[in-house]
Short mmCIF file of C-alpha atoms in Angstrom, two decimals:
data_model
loop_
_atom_site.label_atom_id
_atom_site.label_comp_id
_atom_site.label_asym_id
_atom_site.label_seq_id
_atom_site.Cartn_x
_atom_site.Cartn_y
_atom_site.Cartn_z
CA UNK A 1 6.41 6.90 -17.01
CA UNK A 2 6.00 10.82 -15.83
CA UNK A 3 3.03 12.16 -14.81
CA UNK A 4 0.29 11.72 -17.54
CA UNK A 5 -2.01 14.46 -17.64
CA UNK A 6 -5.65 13.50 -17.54
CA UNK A 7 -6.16 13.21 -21.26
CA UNK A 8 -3.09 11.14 -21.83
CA UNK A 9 -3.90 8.45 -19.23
CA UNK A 10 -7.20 8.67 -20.94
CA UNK A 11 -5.99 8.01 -24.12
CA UNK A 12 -3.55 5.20 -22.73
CA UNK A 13 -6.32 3.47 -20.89
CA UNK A 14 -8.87 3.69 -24.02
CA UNK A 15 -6.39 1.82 -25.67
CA UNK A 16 -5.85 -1.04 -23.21
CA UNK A 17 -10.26 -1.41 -22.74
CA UNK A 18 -10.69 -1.84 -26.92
CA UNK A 19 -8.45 -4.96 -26.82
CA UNK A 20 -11.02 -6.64 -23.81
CA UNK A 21 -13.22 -9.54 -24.95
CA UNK A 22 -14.43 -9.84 -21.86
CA UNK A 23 -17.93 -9.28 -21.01
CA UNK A 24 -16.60 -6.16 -18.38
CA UNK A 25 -13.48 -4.46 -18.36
CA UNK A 26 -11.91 -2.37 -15.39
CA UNK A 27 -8.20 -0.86 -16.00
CA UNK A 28 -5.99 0.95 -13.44
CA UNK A 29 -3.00 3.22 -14.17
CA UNK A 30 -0.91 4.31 -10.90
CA UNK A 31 2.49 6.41 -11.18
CA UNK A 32 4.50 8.27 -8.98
CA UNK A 33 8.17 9.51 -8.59
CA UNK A 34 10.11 10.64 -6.17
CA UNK A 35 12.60 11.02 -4.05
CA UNK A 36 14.13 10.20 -0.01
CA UNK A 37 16.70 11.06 2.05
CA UNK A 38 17.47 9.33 5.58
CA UNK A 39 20.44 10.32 8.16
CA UNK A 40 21.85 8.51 11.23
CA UNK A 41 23.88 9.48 14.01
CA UNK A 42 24.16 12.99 12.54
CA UNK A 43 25.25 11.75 8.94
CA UNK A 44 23.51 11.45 5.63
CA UNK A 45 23.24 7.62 5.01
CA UNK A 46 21.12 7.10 1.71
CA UNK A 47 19.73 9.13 -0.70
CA UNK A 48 17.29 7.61 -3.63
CA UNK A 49 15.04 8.67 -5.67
CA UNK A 50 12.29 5.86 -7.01
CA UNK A 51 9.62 5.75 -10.43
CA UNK A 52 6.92 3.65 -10.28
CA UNK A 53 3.89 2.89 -12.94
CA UNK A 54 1.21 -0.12 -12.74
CA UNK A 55 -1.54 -0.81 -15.08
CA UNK A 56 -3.58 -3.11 -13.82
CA UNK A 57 -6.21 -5.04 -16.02
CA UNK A 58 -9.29 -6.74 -14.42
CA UNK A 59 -11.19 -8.59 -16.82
CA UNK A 60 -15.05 -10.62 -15.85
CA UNK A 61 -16.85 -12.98 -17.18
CA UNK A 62 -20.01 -13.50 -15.45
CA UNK A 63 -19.51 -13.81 -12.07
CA UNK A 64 -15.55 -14.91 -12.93
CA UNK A 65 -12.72 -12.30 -12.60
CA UNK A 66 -9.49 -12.35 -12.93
CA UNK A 67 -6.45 -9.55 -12.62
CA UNK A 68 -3.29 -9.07 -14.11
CA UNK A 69 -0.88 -6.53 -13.80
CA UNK A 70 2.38 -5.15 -16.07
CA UNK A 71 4.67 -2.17 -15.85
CA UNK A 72 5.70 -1.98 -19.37
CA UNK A 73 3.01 0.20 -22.12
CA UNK A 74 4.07 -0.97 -25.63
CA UNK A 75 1.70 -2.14 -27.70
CA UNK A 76 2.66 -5.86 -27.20
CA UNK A 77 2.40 -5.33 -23.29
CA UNK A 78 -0.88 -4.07 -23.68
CA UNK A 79 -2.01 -6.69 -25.41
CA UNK A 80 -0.42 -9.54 -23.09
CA UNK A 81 -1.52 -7.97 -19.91
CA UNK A 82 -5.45 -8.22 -21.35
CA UNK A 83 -5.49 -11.10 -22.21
CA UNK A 84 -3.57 -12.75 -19.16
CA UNK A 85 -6.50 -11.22 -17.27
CA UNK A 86 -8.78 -12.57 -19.51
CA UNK A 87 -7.16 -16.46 -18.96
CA UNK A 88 -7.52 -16.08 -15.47
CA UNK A 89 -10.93 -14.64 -15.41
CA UNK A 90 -12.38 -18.15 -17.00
CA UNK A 91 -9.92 -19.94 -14.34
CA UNK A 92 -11.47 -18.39 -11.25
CA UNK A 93 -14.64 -19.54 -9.37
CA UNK A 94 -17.59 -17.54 -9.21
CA UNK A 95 -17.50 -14.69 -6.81
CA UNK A 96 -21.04 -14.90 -4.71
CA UNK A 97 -20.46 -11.28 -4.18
CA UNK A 98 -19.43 -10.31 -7.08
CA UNK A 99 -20.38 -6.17 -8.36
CA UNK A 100 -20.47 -5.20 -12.05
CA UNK A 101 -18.80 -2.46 -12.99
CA UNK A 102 -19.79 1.43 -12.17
CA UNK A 103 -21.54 3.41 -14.35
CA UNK A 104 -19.97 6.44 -15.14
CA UNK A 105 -19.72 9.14 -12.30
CA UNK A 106 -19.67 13.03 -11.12
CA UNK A 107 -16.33 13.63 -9.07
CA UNK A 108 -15.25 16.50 -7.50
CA UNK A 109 -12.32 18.28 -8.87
CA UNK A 110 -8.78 17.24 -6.80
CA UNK A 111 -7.28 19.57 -4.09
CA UNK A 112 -4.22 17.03 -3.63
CA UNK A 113 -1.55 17.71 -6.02
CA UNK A 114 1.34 20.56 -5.21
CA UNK A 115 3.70 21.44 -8.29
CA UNK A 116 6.11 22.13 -5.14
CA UNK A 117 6.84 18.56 -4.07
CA UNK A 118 6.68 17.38 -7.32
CA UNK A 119 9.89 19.68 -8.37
CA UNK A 120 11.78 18.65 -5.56
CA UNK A 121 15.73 17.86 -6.06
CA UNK A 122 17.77 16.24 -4.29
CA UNK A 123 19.78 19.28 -3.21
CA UNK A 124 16.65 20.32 -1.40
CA UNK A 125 16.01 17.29 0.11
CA UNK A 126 20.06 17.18 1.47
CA UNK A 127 19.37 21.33 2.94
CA UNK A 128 16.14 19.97 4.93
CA UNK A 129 18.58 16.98 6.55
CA UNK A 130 20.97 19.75 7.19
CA UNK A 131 18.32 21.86 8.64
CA UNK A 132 17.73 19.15 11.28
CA UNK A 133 21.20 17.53 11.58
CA UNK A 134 23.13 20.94 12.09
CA UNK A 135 21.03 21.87 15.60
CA UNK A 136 21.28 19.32 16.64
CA UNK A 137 24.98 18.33 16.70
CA UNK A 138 25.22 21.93 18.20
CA UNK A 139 23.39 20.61 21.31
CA UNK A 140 25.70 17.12 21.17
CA UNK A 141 22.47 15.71 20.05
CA UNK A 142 22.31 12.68 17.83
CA UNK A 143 19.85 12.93 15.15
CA UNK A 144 18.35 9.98 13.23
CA UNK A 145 15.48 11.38 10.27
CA UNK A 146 13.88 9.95 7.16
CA UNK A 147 12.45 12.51 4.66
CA UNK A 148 10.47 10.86 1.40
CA UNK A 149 8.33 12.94 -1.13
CA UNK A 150 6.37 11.68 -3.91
CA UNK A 151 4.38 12.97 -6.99
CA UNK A 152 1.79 11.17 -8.99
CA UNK A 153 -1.30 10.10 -10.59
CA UNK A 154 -4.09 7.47 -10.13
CA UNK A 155 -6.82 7.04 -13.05
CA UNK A 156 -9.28 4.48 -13.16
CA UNK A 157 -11.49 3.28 -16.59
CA UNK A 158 -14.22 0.70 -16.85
CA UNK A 159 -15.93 -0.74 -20.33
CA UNK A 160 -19.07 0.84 -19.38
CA UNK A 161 -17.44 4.48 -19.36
CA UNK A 162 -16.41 5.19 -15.91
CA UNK A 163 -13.54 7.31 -16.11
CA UNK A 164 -11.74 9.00 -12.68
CA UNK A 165 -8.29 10.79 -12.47
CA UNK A 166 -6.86 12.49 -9.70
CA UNK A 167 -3.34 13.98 -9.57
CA UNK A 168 -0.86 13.86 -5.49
CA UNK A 169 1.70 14.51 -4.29
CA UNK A 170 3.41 13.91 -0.15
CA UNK A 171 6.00 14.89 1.80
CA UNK A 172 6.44 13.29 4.70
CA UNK A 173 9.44 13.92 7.59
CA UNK A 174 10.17 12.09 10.68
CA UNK A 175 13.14 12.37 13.35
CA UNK A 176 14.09 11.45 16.75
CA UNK A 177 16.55 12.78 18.83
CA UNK A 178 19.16 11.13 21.16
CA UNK A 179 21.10 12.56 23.93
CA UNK A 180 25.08 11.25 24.40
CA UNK A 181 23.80 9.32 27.37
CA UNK A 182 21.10 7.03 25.69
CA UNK A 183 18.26 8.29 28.74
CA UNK A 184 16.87 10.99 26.64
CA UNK A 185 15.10 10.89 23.36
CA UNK A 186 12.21 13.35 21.35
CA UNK A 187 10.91 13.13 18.21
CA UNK A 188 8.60 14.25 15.66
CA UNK A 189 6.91 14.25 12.65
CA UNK A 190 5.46 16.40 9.74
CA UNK A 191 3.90 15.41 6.30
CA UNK A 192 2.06 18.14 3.85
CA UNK A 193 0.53 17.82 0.38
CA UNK A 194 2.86 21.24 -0.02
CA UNK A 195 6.73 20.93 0.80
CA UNK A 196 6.56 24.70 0.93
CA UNK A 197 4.76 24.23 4.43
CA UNK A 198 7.21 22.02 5.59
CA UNK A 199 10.13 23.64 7.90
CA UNK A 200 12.68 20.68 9.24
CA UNK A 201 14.60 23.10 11.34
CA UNK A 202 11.36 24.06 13.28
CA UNK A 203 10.22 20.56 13.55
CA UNK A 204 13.97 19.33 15.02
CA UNK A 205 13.88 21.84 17.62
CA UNK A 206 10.68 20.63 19.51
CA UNK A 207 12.26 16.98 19.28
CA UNK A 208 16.08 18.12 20.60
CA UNK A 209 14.08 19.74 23.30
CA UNK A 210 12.55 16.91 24.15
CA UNK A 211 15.44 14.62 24.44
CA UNK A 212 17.07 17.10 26.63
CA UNK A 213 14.71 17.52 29.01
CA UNK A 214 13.32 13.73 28.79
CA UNK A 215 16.82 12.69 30.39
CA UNK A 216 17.69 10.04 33.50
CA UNK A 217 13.30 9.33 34.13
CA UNK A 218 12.33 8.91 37.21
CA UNK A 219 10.01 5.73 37.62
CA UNK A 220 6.39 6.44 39.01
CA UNK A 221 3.48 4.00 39.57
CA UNK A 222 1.48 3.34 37.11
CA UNK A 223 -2.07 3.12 37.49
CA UNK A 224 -5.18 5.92 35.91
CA UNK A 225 -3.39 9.01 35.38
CA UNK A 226 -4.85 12.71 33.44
CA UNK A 227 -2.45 12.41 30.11
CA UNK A 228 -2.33 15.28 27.86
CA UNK A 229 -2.00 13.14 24.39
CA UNK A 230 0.10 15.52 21.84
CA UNK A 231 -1.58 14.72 18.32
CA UNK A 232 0.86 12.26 17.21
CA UNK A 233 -0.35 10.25 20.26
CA UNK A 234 -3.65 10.83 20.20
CA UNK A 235 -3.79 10.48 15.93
CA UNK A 236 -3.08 5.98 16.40
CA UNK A 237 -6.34 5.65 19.12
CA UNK A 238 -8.45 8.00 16.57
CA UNK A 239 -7.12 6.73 13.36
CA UNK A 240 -7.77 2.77 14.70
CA UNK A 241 -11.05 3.88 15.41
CA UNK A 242 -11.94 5.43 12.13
CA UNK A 243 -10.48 2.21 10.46
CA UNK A 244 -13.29 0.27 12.55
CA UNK A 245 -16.78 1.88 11.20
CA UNK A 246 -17.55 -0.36 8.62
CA UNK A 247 -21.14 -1.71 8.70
CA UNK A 248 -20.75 -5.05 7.78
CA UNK A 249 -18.67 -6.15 10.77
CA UNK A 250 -21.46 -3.52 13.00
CA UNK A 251 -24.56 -5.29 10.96
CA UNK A 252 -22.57 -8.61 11.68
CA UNK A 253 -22.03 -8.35 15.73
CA UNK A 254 -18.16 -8.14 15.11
CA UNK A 255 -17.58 -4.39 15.64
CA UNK A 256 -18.25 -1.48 18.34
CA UNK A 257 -21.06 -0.52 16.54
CA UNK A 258 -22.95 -3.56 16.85
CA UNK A 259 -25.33 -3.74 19.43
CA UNK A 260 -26.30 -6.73 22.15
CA UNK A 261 -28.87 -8.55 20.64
CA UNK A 262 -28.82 -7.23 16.72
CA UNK A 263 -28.14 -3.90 15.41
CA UNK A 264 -25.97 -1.26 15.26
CA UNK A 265 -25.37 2.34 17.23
CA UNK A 266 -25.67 4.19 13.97
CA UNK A 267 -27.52 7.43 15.35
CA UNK A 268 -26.68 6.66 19.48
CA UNK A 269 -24.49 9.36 21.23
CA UNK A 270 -21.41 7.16 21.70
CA UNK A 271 -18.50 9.77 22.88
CA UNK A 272 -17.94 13.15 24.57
CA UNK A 273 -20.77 15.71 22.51
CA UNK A 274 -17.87 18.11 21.60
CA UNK A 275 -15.80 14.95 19.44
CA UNK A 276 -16.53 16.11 15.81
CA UNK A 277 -15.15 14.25 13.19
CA UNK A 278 -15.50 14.53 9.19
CA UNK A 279 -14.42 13.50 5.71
CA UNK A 280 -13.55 16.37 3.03
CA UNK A 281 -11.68 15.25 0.31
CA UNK A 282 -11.05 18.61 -0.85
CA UNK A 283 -10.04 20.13 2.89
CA UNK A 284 -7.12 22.65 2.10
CA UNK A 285 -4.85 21.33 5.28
CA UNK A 286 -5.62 17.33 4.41
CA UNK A 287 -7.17 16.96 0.79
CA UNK A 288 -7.17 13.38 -0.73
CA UNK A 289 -8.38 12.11 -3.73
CA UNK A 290 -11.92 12.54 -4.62
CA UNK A 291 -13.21 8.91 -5.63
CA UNK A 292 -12.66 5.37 -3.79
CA UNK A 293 -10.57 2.75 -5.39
CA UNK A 294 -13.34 0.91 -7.03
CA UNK A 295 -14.69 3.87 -8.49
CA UNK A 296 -17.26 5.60 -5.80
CA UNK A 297 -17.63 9.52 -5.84
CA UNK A 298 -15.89 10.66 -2.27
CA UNK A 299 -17.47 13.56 -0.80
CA UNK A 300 -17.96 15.60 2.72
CA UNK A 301 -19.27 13.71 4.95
CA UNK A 302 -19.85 13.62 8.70
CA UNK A 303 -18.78 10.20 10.88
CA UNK A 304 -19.29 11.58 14.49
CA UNK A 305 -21.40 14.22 15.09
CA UNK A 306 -21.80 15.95 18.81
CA UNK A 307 -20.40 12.80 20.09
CA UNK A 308 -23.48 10.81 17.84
CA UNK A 309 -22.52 8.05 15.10
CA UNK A 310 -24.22 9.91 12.22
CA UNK A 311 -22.28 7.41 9.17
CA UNK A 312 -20.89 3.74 8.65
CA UNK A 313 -18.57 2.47 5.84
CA UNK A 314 -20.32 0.99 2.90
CA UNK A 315 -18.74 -1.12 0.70
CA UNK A 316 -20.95 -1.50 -2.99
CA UNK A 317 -21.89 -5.26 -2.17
CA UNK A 318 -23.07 -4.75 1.82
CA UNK A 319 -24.55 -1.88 0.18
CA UNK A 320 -26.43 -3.53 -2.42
CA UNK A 321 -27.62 -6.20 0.19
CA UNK A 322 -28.73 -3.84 3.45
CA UNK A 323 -30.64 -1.47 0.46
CA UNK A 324 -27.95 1.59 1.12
CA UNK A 325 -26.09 3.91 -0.83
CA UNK A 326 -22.38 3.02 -1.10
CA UNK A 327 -20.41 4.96 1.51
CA UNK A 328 -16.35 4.46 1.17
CA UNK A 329 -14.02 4.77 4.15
CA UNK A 330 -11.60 8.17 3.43
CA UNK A 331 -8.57 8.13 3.00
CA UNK A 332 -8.16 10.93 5.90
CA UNK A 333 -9.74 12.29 8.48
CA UNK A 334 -10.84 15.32 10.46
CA UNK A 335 -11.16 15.67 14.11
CA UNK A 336 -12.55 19.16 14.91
CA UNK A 337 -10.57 20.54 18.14
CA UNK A 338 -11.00 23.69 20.53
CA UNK A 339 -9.38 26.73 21.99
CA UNK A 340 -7.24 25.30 24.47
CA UNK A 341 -3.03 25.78 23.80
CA UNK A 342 -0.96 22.69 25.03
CA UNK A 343 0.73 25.11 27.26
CA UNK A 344 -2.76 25.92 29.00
CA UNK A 345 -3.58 22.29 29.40
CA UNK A 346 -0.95 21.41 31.25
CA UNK A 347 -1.56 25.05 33.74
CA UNK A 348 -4.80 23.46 34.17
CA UNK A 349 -3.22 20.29 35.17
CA UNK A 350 -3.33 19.65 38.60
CA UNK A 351 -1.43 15.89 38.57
CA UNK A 352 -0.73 14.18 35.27
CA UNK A 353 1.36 12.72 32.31
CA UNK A 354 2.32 14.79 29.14
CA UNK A 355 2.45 11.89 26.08
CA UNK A 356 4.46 12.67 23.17
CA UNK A 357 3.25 9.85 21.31
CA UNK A 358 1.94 5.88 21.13
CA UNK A 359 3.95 3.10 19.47
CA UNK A 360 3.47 -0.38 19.04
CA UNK A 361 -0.41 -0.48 19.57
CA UNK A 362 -1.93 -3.76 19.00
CA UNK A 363 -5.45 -4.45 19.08
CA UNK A 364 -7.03 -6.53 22.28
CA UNK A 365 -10.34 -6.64 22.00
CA UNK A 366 -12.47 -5.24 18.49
CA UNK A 367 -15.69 -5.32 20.48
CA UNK A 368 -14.60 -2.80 22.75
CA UNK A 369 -11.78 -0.81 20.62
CA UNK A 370 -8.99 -1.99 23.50
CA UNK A 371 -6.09 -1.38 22.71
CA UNK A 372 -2.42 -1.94 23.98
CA UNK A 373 1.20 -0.06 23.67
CA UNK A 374 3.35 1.73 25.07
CA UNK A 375 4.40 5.03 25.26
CA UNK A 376 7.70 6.35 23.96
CA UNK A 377 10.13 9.54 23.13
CA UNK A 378 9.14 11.90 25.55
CA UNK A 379 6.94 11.10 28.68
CA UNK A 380 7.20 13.71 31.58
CA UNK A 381 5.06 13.94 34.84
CA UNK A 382 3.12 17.25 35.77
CA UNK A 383 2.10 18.69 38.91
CA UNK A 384 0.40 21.99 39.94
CA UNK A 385 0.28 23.07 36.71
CA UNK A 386 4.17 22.85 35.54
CA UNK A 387 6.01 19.95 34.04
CA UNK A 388 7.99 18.76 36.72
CA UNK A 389 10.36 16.07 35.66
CA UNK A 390 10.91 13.08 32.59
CA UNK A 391 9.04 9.66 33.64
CA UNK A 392 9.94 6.27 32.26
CA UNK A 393 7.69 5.21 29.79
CA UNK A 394 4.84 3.15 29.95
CA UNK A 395 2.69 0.14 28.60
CA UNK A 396 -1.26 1.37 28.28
CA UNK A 397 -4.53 -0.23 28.15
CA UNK A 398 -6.62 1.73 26.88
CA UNK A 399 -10.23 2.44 24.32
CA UNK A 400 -10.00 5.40 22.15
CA UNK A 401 -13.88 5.13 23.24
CA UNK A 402 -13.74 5.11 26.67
CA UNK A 403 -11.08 8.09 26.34
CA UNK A 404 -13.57 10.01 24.08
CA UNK A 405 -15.85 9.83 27.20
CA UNK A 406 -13.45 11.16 29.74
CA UNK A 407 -12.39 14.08 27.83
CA UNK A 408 -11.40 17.23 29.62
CA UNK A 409 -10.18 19.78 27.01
CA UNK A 410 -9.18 20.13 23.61
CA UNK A 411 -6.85 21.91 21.39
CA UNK A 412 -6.17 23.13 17.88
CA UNK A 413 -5.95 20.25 15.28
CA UNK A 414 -2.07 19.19 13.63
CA UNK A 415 -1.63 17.76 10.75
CA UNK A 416 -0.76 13.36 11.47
CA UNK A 417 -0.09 10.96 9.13
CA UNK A 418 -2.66 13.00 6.47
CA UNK A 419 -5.07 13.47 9.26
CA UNK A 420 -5.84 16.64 11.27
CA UNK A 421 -5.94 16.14 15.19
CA UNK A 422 -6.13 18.20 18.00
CA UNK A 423 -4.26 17.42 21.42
CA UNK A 424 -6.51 16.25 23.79
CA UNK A 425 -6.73 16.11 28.22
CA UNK A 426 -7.91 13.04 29.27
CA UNK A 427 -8.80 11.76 32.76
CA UNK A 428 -8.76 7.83 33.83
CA UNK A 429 -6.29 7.17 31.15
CA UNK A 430 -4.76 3.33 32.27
CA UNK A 431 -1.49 2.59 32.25
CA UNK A 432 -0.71 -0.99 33.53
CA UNK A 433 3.08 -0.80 34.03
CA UNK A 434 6.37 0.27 33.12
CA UNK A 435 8.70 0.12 30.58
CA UNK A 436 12.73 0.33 30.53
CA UNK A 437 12.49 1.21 27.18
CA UNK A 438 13.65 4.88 26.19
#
């Protein structure tokens, strides 16, 4: 299936909602196509391009729901699919927190879709591989990348006349960089709702660089340390944090936002007063669609305010039960930044750690947001201002909380995984021990 325009998914979906007998009706449509390209040791390895389309049927009776889900639109299809949700609807036991559907909404018009990506070909895709493989052989660099773009749709229809559309499309590039002698290794990444914004030859230099000068690390204790987090590092801490604001598990003592004794820190200055962070579905650097999946209107909205808790995810039942307005978590984020260059930070550095980015974080304690991982692809010790040599990389405990409160500077906000995040100086930040790891 291509990309249905608005009115043709409407049409489709109309179809699929007069064959329910069910007492509600909820249908899904999802499609996207596009395309990949991924290189290794300084060769083009694979090159696909995938098309994808779900309809997905959720019939209720009651309390009782049940989902089924096809890829296939003839008229016999639709049919099937229907009533197969319809079979297992009368199977299932009642949901206790079961929500009837919507009625219908006000959205805001979509920001998310670029014609650009969509039209890519594969010839492009094989020039921005080139574009990273070419500098870097020059430099007897081995290069290892993985560029994906997709183009779609998502439309959502209920049997009380909910209707929501909203048109994407990604691109989304990643490489690291080896030197001959295994010690040194950089990497990077970009992704943009335009491919016109992305530039793989720009993006390859900063991580050849790195690997060169990341070579044969010298091994330094570990112990609290001022890091200088680039925003791919700094983007996992913020992003896990984000991902925790829901106000069930802070209404339910399982979160941290719940507070000793009952209740939550909604409204209590929790981080430095300068960590701003916001919602915009329609943002022009990180624009996402403009309704949740079940159907919810998505607009600007603040989570952290001058360091203050000013909103909580709301799902429609904890909603419903704590007499609140249904608040969805975004899909992406915004963390408002300041003046400072990454080049200043580390001038201003008297003893320190530059962090390229985090990997393998795992979650130690929800309560507290502690988190573990190590550090990887670029670690380098400075002093007096100047970087002064490659360290080996290490394991870190750390709470994007606690770093929030020991924040020292801030820079202008990158683009991360969808998100927008500014580097960020740090004092106090824990590292517990080493790692051989490159």
């Amino acid at each position: 299936m291509a990309i249905l325009s608005k009115e043709e998914a409407r049409s489709l979906m109309e179809k699929v909602i007069s064959l329910s007998r069910a007492d509600e009706c909820v249908v899904n449509l999802n499609s996207t196509e596009g395309g990949n390209i991924r290189y290794a040791r300084n060769s083009v390895s694979t090159s696909g391009a995938e098309e994808n389309s779900t309809l997905i049927v959720s019939s209720s009776f009651g309390k009782k729901s049940g989902t089924s889900t096809i890829n296939e639109f003839d008229e016999a299809s639709l049919e099937k699919v229907v009533r197969r949700s319809e079979e297992l609807a009368k199977l299932a036991p009642e949901n206790p927190e079961f929500m009837g559907a919507m009625e219908p909404q006000q959205y805001l018009e979509s920001k998310s879709y670029f014609k650009s990506t969509d039209d890519i070909s594969p010839d492009q895709r094989a020039n921005f591989a080139a574009s990273s493989i070419n500098p870097a052989a020059a430099k007897n660099i081995t290069a290892a990348g993985f560029m994906e773009d997709k183009a779609g749709f998502s439309a959502m229809m209920n049997s009380r006349g909910l209707f929501a559309y909203n048109q994407f499309s990604d691109v989304d590039f990643t490489v690291t960089m080896r030197t001959e002698d295994g010690t040194g290794s950089g990497w990077v990444r970009r992704d943009f709702n335009d491919v016109k914004k992305l530039d793989t030859g720009e993006a390859s230099q900063i991580a050849i660089e790195k690997a060169m000068r990341s070579r044969n690390p010298k091994a330094i204790e570990p112990g609290k340390y001022t890091v200088i987090l680039e925003p791919a590092a700094a983007s996992d801490l913020i992003s896990n944090m984000m991902s925790s604001m829901g106000a069930r598990n802070a209404d339910e003592g399982r979160s941290f936002l719940s507070k000793k004794g009952g209740g939550t820190k909604l409204g209590e200055k929790l981080v430095d007063e300068r960590v701003k962070i916001y919602s915009d579905p329609q943002h022009p650097e990180a624009p996402f669609a403009t309704w949740s999946g079940d159907g919810v209107p998505l607009k600007k909205t603040s989570w952290i305010e001058n360091g203050v808790v000013k909103n909580m995810y709301y799902d429609r039942y904890w909603a419903s039960k704590q007499g609140r307005e249904a608040l969805p978590a975004p899909a992406r984020f915004v963390m408002e930044g300041g003046n400072a260059s990454l080049e200043e930070m580390i001038k201003n550095t008297k003893r320190g750690v530059l962090v390229t980015r985090l990997w393998y974080i795992r979650a130690v304690d929800p309560q507290t947001l502690l988190y573990t991982g190590l550090t990887r692809d670029g670690t380098f010790y400075i002093e007096n201002g100047k970087i002064m040599y490659p360290v080996k990389n290490f394991r870190f405990n750390e709470s994007p909380i606690i770093m929030l409160n020991n924040l020292e500077a801030l820079g202008k906000p990158q683009r991360v995984e969808g998100n927008l995040v500014p580097p960020m100086k740090i004092r106090d930040f824990t590292f517990t021990s080493l790692s051989d790891a490159v």
